[in-house]
Coordinates of C-alpha atoms and ligand atoms in Angstrom, one line a residue:
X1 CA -36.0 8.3 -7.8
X2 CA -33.5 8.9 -5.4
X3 CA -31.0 6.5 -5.3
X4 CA -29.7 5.3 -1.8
X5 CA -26.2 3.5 -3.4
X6 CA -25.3 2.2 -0.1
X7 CA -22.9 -0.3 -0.7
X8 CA -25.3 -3.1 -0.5
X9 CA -28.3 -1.6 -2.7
X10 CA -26.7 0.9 -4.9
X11 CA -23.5 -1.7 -5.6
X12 CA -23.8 -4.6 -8.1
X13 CA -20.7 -6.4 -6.7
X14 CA -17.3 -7.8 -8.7
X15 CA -18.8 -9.9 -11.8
X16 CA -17.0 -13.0 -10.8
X17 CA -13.7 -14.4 -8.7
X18 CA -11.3 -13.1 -11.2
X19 CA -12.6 -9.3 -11.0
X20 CA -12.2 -9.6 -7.4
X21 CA -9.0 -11.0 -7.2
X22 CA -7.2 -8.5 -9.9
X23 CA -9.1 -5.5 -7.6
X24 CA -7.7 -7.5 -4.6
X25 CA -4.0 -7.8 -6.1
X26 CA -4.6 -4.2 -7.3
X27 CA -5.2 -2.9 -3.8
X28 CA -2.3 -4.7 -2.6
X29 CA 0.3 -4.2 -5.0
X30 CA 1.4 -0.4 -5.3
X31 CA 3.8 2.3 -3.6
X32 CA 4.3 0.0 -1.0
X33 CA 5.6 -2.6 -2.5
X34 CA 8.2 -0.3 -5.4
X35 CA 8.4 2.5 -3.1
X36 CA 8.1 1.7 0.5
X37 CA 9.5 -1.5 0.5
X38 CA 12.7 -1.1 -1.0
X39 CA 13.1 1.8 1.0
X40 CA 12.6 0.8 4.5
X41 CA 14.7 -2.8 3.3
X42 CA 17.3 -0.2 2.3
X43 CA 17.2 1.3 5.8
X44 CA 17.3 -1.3 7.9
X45 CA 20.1 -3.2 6.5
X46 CA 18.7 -5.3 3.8
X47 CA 18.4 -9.4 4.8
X48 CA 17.0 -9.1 8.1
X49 CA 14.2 -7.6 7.7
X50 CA 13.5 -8.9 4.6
X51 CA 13.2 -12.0 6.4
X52 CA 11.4 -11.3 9.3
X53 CA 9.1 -9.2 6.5
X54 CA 8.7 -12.6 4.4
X55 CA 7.3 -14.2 8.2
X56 CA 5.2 -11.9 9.2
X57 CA 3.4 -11.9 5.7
X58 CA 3.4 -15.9 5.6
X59 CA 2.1 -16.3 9.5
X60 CA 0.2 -13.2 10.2
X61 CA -0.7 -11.5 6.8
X62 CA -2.2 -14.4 4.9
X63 CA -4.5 -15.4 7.8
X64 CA -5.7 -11.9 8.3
X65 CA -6.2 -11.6 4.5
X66 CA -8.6 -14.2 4.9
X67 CA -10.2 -12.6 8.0
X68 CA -11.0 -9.5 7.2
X69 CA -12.6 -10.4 3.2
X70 CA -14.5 -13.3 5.8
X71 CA -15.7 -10.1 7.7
X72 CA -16.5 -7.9 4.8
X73 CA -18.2 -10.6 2.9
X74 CA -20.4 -11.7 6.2
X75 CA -21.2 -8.6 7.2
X76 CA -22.1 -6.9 3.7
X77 CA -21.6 -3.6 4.3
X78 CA -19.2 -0.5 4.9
X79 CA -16.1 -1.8 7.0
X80 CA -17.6 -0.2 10.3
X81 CA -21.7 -1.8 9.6
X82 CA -19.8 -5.8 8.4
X83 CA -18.2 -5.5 11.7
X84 CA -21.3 -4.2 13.3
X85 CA -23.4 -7.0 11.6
X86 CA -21.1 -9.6 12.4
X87 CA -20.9 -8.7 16.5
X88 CA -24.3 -8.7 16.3
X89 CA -24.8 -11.8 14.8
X90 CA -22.8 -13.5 17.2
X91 CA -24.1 -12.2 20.3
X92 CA -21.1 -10.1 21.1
X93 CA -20.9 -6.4 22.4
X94 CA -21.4 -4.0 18.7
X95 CA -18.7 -2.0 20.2
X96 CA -16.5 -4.2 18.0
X97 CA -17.4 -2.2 15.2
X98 CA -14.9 0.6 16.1
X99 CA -12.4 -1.6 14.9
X100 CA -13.8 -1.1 11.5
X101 CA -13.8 3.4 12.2
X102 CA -10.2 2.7 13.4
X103 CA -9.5 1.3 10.2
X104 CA -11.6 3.3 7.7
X105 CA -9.7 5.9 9.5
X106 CA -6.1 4.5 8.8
X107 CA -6.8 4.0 5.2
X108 CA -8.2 7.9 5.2
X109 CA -4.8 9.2 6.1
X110 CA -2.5 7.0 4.3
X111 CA -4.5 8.2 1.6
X112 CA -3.7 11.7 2.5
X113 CA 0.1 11.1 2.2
X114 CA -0.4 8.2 -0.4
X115 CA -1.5 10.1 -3.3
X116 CA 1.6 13.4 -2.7
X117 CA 4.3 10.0 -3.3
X118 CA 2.0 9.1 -6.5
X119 CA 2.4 12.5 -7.6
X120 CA 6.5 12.5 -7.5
X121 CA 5.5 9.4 -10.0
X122 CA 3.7 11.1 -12.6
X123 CA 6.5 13.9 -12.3
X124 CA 8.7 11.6 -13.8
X125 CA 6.3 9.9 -15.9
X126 CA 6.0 13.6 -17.8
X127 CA 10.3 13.9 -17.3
X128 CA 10.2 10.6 -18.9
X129 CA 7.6 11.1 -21.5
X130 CA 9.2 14.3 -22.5
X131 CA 12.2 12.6 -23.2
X132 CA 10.9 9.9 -25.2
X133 CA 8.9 12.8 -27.2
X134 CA 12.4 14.2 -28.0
X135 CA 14.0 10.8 -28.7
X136 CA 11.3 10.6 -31.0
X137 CA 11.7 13.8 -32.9
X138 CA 15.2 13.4 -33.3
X139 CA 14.8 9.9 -34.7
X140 CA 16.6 8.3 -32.4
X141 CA 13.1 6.0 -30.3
X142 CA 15.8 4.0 -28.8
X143 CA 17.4 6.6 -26.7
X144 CA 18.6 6.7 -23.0
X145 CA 16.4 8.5 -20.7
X146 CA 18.0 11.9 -19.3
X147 CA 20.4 11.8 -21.9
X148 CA 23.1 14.0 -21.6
X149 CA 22.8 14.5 -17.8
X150 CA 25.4 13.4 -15.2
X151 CA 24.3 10.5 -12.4
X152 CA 24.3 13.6 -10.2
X153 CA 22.0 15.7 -12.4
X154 CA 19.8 12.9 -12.8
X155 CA 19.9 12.0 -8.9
X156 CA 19.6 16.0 -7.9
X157 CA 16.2 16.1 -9.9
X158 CA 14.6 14.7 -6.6
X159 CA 15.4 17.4 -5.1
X160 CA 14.3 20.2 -7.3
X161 CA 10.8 18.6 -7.2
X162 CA 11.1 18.6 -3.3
X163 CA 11.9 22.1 -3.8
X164 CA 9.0 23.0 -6.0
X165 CA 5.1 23.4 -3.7
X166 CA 3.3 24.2 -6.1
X167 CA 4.6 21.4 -8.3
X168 CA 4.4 19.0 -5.7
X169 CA 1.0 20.2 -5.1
X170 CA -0.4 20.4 -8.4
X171 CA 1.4 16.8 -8.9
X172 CA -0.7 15.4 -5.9
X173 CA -4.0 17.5 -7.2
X174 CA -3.5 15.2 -10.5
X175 CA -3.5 11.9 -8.7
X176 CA -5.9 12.3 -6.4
X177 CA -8.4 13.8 -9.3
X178 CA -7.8 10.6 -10.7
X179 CA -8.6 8.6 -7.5
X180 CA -11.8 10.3 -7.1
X181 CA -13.0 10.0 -10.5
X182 CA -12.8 5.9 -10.6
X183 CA -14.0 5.5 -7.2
X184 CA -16.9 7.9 -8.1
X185 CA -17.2 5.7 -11.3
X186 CA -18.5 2.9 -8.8
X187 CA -16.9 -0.5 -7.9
X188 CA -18.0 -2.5 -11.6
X189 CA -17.6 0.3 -13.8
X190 CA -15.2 2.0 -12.2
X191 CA -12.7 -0.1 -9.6
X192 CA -13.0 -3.4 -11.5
X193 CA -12.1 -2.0 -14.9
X194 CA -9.2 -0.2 -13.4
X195 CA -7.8 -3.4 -12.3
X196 CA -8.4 -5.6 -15.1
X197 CA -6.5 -3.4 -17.7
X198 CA -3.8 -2.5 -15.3
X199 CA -2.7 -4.9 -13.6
X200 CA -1.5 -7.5 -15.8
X201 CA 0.2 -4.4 -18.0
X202 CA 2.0 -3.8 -14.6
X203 CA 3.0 -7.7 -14.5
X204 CA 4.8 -8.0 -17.6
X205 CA 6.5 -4.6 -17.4
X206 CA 8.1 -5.2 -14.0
X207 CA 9.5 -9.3 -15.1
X208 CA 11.0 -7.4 -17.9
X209 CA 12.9 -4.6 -16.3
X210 CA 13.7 -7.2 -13.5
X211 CA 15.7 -9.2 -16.1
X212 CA 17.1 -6.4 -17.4
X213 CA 18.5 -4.6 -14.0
X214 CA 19.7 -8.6 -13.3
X215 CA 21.7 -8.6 -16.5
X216 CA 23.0 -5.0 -16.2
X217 CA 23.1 -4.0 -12.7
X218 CA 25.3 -5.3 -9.8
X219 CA 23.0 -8.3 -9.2
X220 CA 25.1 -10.4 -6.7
X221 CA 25.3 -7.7 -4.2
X222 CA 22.0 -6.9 -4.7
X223 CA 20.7 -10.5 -3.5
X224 CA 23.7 -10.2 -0.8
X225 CA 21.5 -7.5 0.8
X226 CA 18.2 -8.5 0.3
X227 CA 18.9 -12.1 1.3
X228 CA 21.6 -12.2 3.7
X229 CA 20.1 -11.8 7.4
X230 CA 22.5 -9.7 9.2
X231 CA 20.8 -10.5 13.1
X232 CA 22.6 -7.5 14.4
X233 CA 20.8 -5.3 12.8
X234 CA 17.3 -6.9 14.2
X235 CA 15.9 -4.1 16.6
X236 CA 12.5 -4.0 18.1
X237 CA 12.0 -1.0 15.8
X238 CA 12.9 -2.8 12.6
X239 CA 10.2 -5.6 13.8
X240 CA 8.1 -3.0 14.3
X241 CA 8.8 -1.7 10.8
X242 CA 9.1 -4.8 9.4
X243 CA 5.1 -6.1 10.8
X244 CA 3.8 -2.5 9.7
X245 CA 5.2 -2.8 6.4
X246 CA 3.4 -6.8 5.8
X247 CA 0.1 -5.1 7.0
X248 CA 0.5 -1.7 4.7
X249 CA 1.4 -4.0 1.4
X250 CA -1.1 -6.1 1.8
X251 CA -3.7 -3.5 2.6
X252 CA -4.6 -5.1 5.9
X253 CA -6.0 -2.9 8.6
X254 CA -6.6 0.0 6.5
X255 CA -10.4 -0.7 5.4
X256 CA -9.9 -1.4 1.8
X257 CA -10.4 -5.4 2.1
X258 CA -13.3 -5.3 4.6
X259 CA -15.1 -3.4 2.0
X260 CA -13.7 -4.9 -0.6
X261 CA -15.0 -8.4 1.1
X262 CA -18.2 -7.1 0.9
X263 CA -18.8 -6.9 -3.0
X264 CA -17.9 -10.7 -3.1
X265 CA -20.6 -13.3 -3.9
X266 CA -21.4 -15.9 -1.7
X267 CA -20.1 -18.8 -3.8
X268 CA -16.3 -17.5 -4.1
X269 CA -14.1 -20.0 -2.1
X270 CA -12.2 -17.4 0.0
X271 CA -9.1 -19.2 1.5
X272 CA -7.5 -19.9 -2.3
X273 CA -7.8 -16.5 -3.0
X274 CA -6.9 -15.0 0.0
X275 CA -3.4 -17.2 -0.5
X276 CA -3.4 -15.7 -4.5
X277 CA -3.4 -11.8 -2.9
X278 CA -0.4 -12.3 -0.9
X279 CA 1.7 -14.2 -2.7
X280 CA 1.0 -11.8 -5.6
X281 CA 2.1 -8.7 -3.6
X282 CA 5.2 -10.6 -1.8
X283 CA 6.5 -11.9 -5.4
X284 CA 6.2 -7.9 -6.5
X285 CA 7.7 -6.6 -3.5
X286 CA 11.3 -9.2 -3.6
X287 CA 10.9 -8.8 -7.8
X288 CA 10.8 -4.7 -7.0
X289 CA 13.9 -5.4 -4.6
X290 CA 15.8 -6.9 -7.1
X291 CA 14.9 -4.6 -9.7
X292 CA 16.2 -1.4 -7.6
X293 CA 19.3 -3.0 -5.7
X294 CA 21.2 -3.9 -8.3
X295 CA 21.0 -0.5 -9.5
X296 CA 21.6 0.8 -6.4
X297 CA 25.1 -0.7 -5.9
X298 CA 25.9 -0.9 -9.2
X299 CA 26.1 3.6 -9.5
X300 CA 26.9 3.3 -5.7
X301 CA 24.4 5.2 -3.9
X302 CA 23.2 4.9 -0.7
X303 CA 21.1 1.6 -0.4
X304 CA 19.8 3.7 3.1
X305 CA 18.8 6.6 1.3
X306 CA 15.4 7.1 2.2
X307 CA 12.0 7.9 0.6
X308 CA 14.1 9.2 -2.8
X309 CA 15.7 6.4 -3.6
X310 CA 13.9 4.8 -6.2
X311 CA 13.1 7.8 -7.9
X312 CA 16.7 8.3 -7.8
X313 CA 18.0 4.5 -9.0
X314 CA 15.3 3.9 -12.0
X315 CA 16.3 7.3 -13.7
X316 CA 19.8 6.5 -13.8
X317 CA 18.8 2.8 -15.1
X318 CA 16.5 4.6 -17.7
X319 CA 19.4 6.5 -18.8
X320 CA 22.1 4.0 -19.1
X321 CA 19.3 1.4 -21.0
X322 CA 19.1 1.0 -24.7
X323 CA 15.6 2.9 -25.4
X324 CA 15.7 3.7 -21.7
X325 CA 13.7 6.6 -22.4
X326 CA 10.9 4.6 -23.7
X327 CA 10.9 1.9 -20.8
X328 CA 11.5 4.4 -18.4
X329 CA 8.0 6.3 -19.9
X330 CA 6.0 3.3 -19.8
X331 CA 7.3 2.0 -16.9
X332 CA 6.6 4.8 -14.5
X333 CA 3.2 5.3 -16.2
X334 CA 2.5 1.5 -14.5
X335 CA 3.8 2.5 -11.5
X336 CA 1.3 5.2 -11.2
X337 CA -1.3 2.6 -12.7
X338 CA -0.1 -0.1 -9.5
X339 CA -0.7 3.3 -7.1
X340 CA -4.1 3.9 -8.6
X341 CA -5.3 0.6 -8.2
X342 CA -4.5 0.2 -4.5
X343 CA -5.5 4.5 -3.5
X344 CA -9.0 3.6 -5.1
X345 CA -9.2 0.7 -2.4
X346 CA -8.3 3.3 -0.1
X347 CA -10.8 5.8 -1.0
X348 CA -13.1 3.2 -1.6
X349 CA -13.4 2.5 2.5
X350 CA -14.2 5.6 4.0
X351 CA -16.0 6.5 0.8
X352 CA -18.3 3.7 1.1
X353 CA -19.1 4.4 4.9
X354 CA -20.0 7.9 4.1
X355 CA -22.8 6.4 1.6
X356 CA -24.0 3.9 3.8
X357 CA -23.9 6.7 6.6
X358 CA -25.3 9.6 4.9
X359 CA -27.2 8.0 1.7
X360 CA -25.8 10.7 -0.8
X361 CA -24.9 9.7 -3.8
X362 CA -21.5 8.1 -4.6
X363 CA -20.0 10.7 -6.4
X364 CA -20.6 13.4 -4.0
X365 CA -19.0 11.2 -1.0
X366 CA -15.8 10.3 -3.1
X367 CA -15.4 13.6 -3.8
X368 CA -15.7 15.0 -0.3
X369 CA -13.5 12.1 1.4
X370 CA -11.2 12.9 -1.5
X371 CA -10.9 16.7 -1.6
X372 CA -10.0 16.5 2.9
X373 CA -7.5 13.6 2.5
X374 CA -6.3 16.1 -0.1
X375 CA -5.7 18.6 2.3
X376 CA -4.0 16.7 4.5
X377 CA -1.5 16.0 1.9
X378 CA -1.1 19.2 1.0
X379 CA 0.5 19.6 4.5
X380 CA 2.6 16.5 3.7
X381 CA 4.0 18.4 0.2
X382 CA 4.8 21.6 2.2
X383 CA 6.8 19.5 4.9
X384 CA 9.5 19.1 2.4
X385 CA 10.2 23.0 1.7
X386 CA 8.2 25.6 3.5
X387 CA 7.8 23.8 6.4
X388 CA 10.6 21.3 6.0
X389 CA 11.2 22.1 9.7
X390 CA 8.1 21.3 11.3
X391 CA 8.4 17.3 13.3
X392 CA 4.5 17.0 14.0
X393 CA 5.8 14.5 16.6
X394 CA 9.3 15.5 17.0
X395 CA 8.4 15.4 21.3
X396 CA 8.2 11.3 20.7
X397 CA 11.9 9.7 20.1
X398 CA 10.8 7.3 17.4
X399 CA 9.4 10.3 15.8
X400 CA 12.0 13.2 16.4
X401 CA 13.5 13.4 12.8
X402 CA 10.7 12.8 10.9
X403 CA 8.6 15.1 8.3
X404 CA 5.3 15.3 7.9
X405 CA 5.1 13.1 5.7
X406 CA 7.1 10.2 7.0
X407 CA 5.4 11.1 10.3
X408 CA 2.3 9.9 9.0
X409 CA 3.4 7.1 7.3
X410 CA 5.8 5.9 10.1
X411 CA 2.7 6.7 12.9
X412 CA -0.3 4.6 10.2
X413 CA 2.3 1.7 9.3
X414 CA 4.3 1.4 13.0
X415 CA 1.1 2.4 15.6
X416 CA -2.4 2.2 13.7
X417 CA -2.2 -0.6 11.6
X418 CA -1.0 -2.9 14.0
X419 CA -3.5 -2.0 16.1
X420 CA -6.1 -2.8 14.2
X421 CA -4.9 -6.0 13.0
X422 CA -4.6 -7.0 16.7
X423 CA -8.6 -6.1 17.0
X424 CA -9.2 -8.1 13.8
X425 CA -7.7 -11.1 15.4
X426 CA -9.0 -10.6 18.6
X427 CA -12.5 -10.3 17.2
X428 CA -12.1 -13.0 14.2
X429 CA -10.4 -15.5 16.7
X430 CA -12.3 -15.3 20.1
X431 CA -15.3 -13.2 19.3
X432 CA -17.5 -13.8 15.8
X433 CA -19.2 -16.5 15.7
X434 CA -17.1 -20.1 15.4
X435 CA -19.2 -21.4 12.6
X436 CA -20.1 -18.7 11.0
X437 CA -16.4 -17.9 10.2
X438 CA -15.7 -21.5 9.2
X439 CA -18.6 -21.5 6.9
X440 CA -17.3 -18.3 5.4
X441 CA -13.8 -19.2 5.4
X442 CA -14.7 -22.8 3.3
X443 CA -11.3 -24.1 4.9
X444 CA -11.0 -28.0 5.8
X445 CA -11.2 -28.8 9.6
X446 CA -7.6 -29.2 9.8
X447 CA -6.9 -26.1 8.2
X448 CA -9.2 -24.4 10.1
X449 CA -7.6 -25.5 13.5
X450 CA -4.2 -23.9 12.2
X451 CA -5.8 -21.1 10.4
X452 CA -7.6 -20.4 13.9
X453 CA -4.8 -20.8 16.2
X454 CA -2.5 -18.0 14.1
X455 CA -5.5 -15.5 14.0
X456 CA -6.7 -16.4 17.5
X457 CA -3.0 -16.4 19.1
X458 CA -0.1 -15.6 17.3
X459 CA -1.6 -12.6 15.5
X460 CA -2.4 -10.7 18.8
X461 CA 0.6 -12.2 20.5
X462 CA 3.2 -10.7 17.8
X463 CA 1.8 -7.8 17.3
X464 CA 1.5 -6.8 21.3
X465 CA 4.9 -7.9 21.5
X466 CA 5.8 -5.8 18.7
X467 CA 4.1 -2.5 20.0
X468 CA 5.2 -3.3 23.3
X469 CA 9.2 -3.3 22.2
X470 CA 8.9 -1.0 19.4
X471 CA 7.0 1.4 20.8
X472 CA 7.5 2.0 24.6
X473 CA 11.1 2.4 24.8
X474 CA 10.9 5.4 22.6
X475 CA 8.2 6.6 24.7
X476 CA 10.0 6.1 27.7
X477 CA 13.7 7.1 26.6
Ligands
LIG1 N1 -1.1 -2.1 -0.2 C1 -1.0 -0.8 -0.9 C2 0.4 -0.7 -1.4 O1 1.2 -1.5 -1.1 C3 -1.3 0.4 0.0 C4 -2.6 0.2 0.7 C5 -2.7 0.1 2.1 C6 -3.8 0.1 0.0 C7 -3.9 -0.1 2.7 C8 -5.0 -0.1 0.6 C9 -5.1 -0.2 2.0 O2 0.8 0.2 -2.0

């Protein structure tokens, strides 16, 4: 028999709340929060935009959380076919559903670049690893990491991978295998069990080196920065950051929770755990802050150094530590587990609307989306030797510095994302059907009212604003 695994017939669903919400976390918590977070905190001058971060989550991410598992969940299918269903169902133009291909398409090229940053992690999970085999062998299991090297030599070792295509490459070839394979594994035997071992490993690991970089490291400066709002440096483009960065770590408008809404029962109260998902991925993102800025200022580098830093910071923790070199092994091996979990959900959206679309079989779909987002990246690895000179949109101001890479990420996090978080709220807050979405929501009347008025005005009001600000200037200028 030829099976049709569409995401409705061929899919059993999560086997209960808890499965679904450790997928959910799972999707959520990842590069963005250890990697891209820190880094674009560290850019823009710390406080600030952790603060104006922290309100965007609380008054435009948590009520979109809840919209868009509301939409997958109602509409039952791929993101684009929920959103489909749902227009329908409400008597409302099915154009809508493009909102859903603007999305799968998002979460299809931040995959792309996604999986080349997971790949400088398992570099140094193997740096690591080696070294805690030689720590080891020599008897010594409670060894620094990199022992023997300078701060420098430890530092420079981010840019010898740079240097290195083919390493990069194979690096990214790794992750992205590993992507496929779970994704093709389907969402109960292969998504699900992902996040129920990972996850709470993850948990434990990061409290642990949190403490320790709060005992070792220069701590007080560190919450200086990350707590101390410094208005001068709020620009339009650091709101602009600051909303694309809410929407990227909690895996809004990128596909992954529209689909991911889809494999939930009926009887799951949604609101509660759309709450659980972003507190869960703010508390990682502050807990990563404070686990890298301490470190930061305490070896003095450059809080604004870019998309290197933490793999520049955790090294030279790892080799000052007492058995560094195993903490540092395990703990980038949970970093790559925390980017697993949420490139899956990535995958996982564009992977499940080629099924639905086509009707071939799982595998073959997550392998195909997988092997082009591949590609792309490839062109991402390249931008940082052969064709380190190449600014894909160097003719746009915003954009004029930027690698391919960062282009990517800066054009998905500051231009695509937004936008489709605006069509969310546009279509959750004026066009699906009012009690439809209540029913789905299971939020009191009161609550409602609120939860309505953010999604229905603020949501599209910010974010215009935001795109409006951030954006035209540097078109214009
Ligand atoms: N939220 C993930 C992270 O922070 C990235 C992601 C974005 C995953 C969009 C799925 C969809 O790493």
């Amino acid at each position: 028999m030829v099976s049709t695994a569409g995401t409705q017939s061929g899919e059993q669903g999560w086997s209960s709340r808890s499965a679904f919400i450790l997928a959910a976390v799972g999707a959520a918590v990842g590069l963005g929060n250890i990697w891209r977070f820190p880094t674009l905190a560290g850019e823009s001058g710390g406080g600030a935009f952790v603060l104006v971060y922290i309100g965007f989550v609380v008054l435009l991410g948590l009520p979109l959380v809840l919209s868009e598992i509301m939409l997958g969940r109602a509409g039952g299918e791929d993101a684009i076919g929920s959103v489909e269903n749902v227009a329908r169902e409400s008597g409302v133009s099915t154009r809508w559903k493009g909102l859903g291909a603007l999305q799968i398409t998002s979460g299809f090229l931040i995959l792309s670049f996604y999986s080349v940053v997971a790949g400088w992690v398992i570099n140094y999970v193997y740096l690591a690893g080696g070294d805690f085999l030689g720590a080891v062998m020599s008897g010594d299991v409670f060894a620094g990491a990199f022992a023997g090297e300078t701060q420098d030599q430890i530092t420079g070792r981010m840019g010898d991978l740079f240097a290195d295509p083919t390493r990069l490459i194979i690096l990214h070839a790794i992750f992205m295998a590993a992507t496929i394979w779970i994704v093709a594994s389907g969402v109960h035997d292969g998504i699900e069990k992902a996040a129920t071992w990972l996850m709470p490993a993850f948990f434990v690991l990061l409290v642990i080196i949190t403490i320790y970089g709060a005992l070792t490291g220069n701590f007080g400066e560190a919450v200086a920065f990350l707590f101390t709002p410094d208005f001068s440096k709020l620009s339009p483009v650091v709101l602009n950051e600051a909303l694309g960065q809410a929407l990227f770590s909690l895996s809004l408008a990128a596909g992954g929770l529209l689909t991911y809404g889809a494999y939930v029962s009926k009887d799951v109260n949604l609101a509660p755990t759309a709450g659980m998902i972003a507190m869960a991925d703010t508390t990682v993102a502050i807990l990563a802050g404070l686990m890298i800025f301490p470190i930061v200022f305490a070896v003095g580098l450059d809080p604004a150094g870019g998309p290197a830093l933490i793999f520049q910071t955790l090294p030279v923790a790892f080799n000052e530590m007492p058995a560094g070199a195993l903490v540092g092994f395990v703990f980038f091996i949970l970093i790559f587990f925390a980017a697993l979990t949420s490139s899956i959900s990535l995958l996982e959206g564009p992977t499940a609307w080629v099924i639905d679309k086509t009707g071939w079989a799982r595998k073959k779909a997550a392998i195909v989306v997988g092997l082009v987002a591949f590609a792309i990246g490839v062109t991402c690895a390249l931008g940082y030797n052969v064709w380190s000179e190449v600014r894909p949109l160097g003719f746009w101001n915003i954009f004029a510095e930027t690698d391919i890479l960062d282009t990517l990420d800066g054009f998905t996090g500051k231009i695509m994302l937004p936008l489709g978080a605006l069509l969310v709220a546009l279509f959750v807050g004026w066009r699906a059907d009012a009690n439809m979405v209540k029913a789905q929501t299971g939020l009191s009347d009161g609550m409602f009212l609120v939860w309505r008025f953010l999604v229905a005005w603020a949501a599209p009001i910010a974010v215009s604003l935001v795109l409006l600000f951030g954006l035209v200037p540097g078109l214009l200028g």
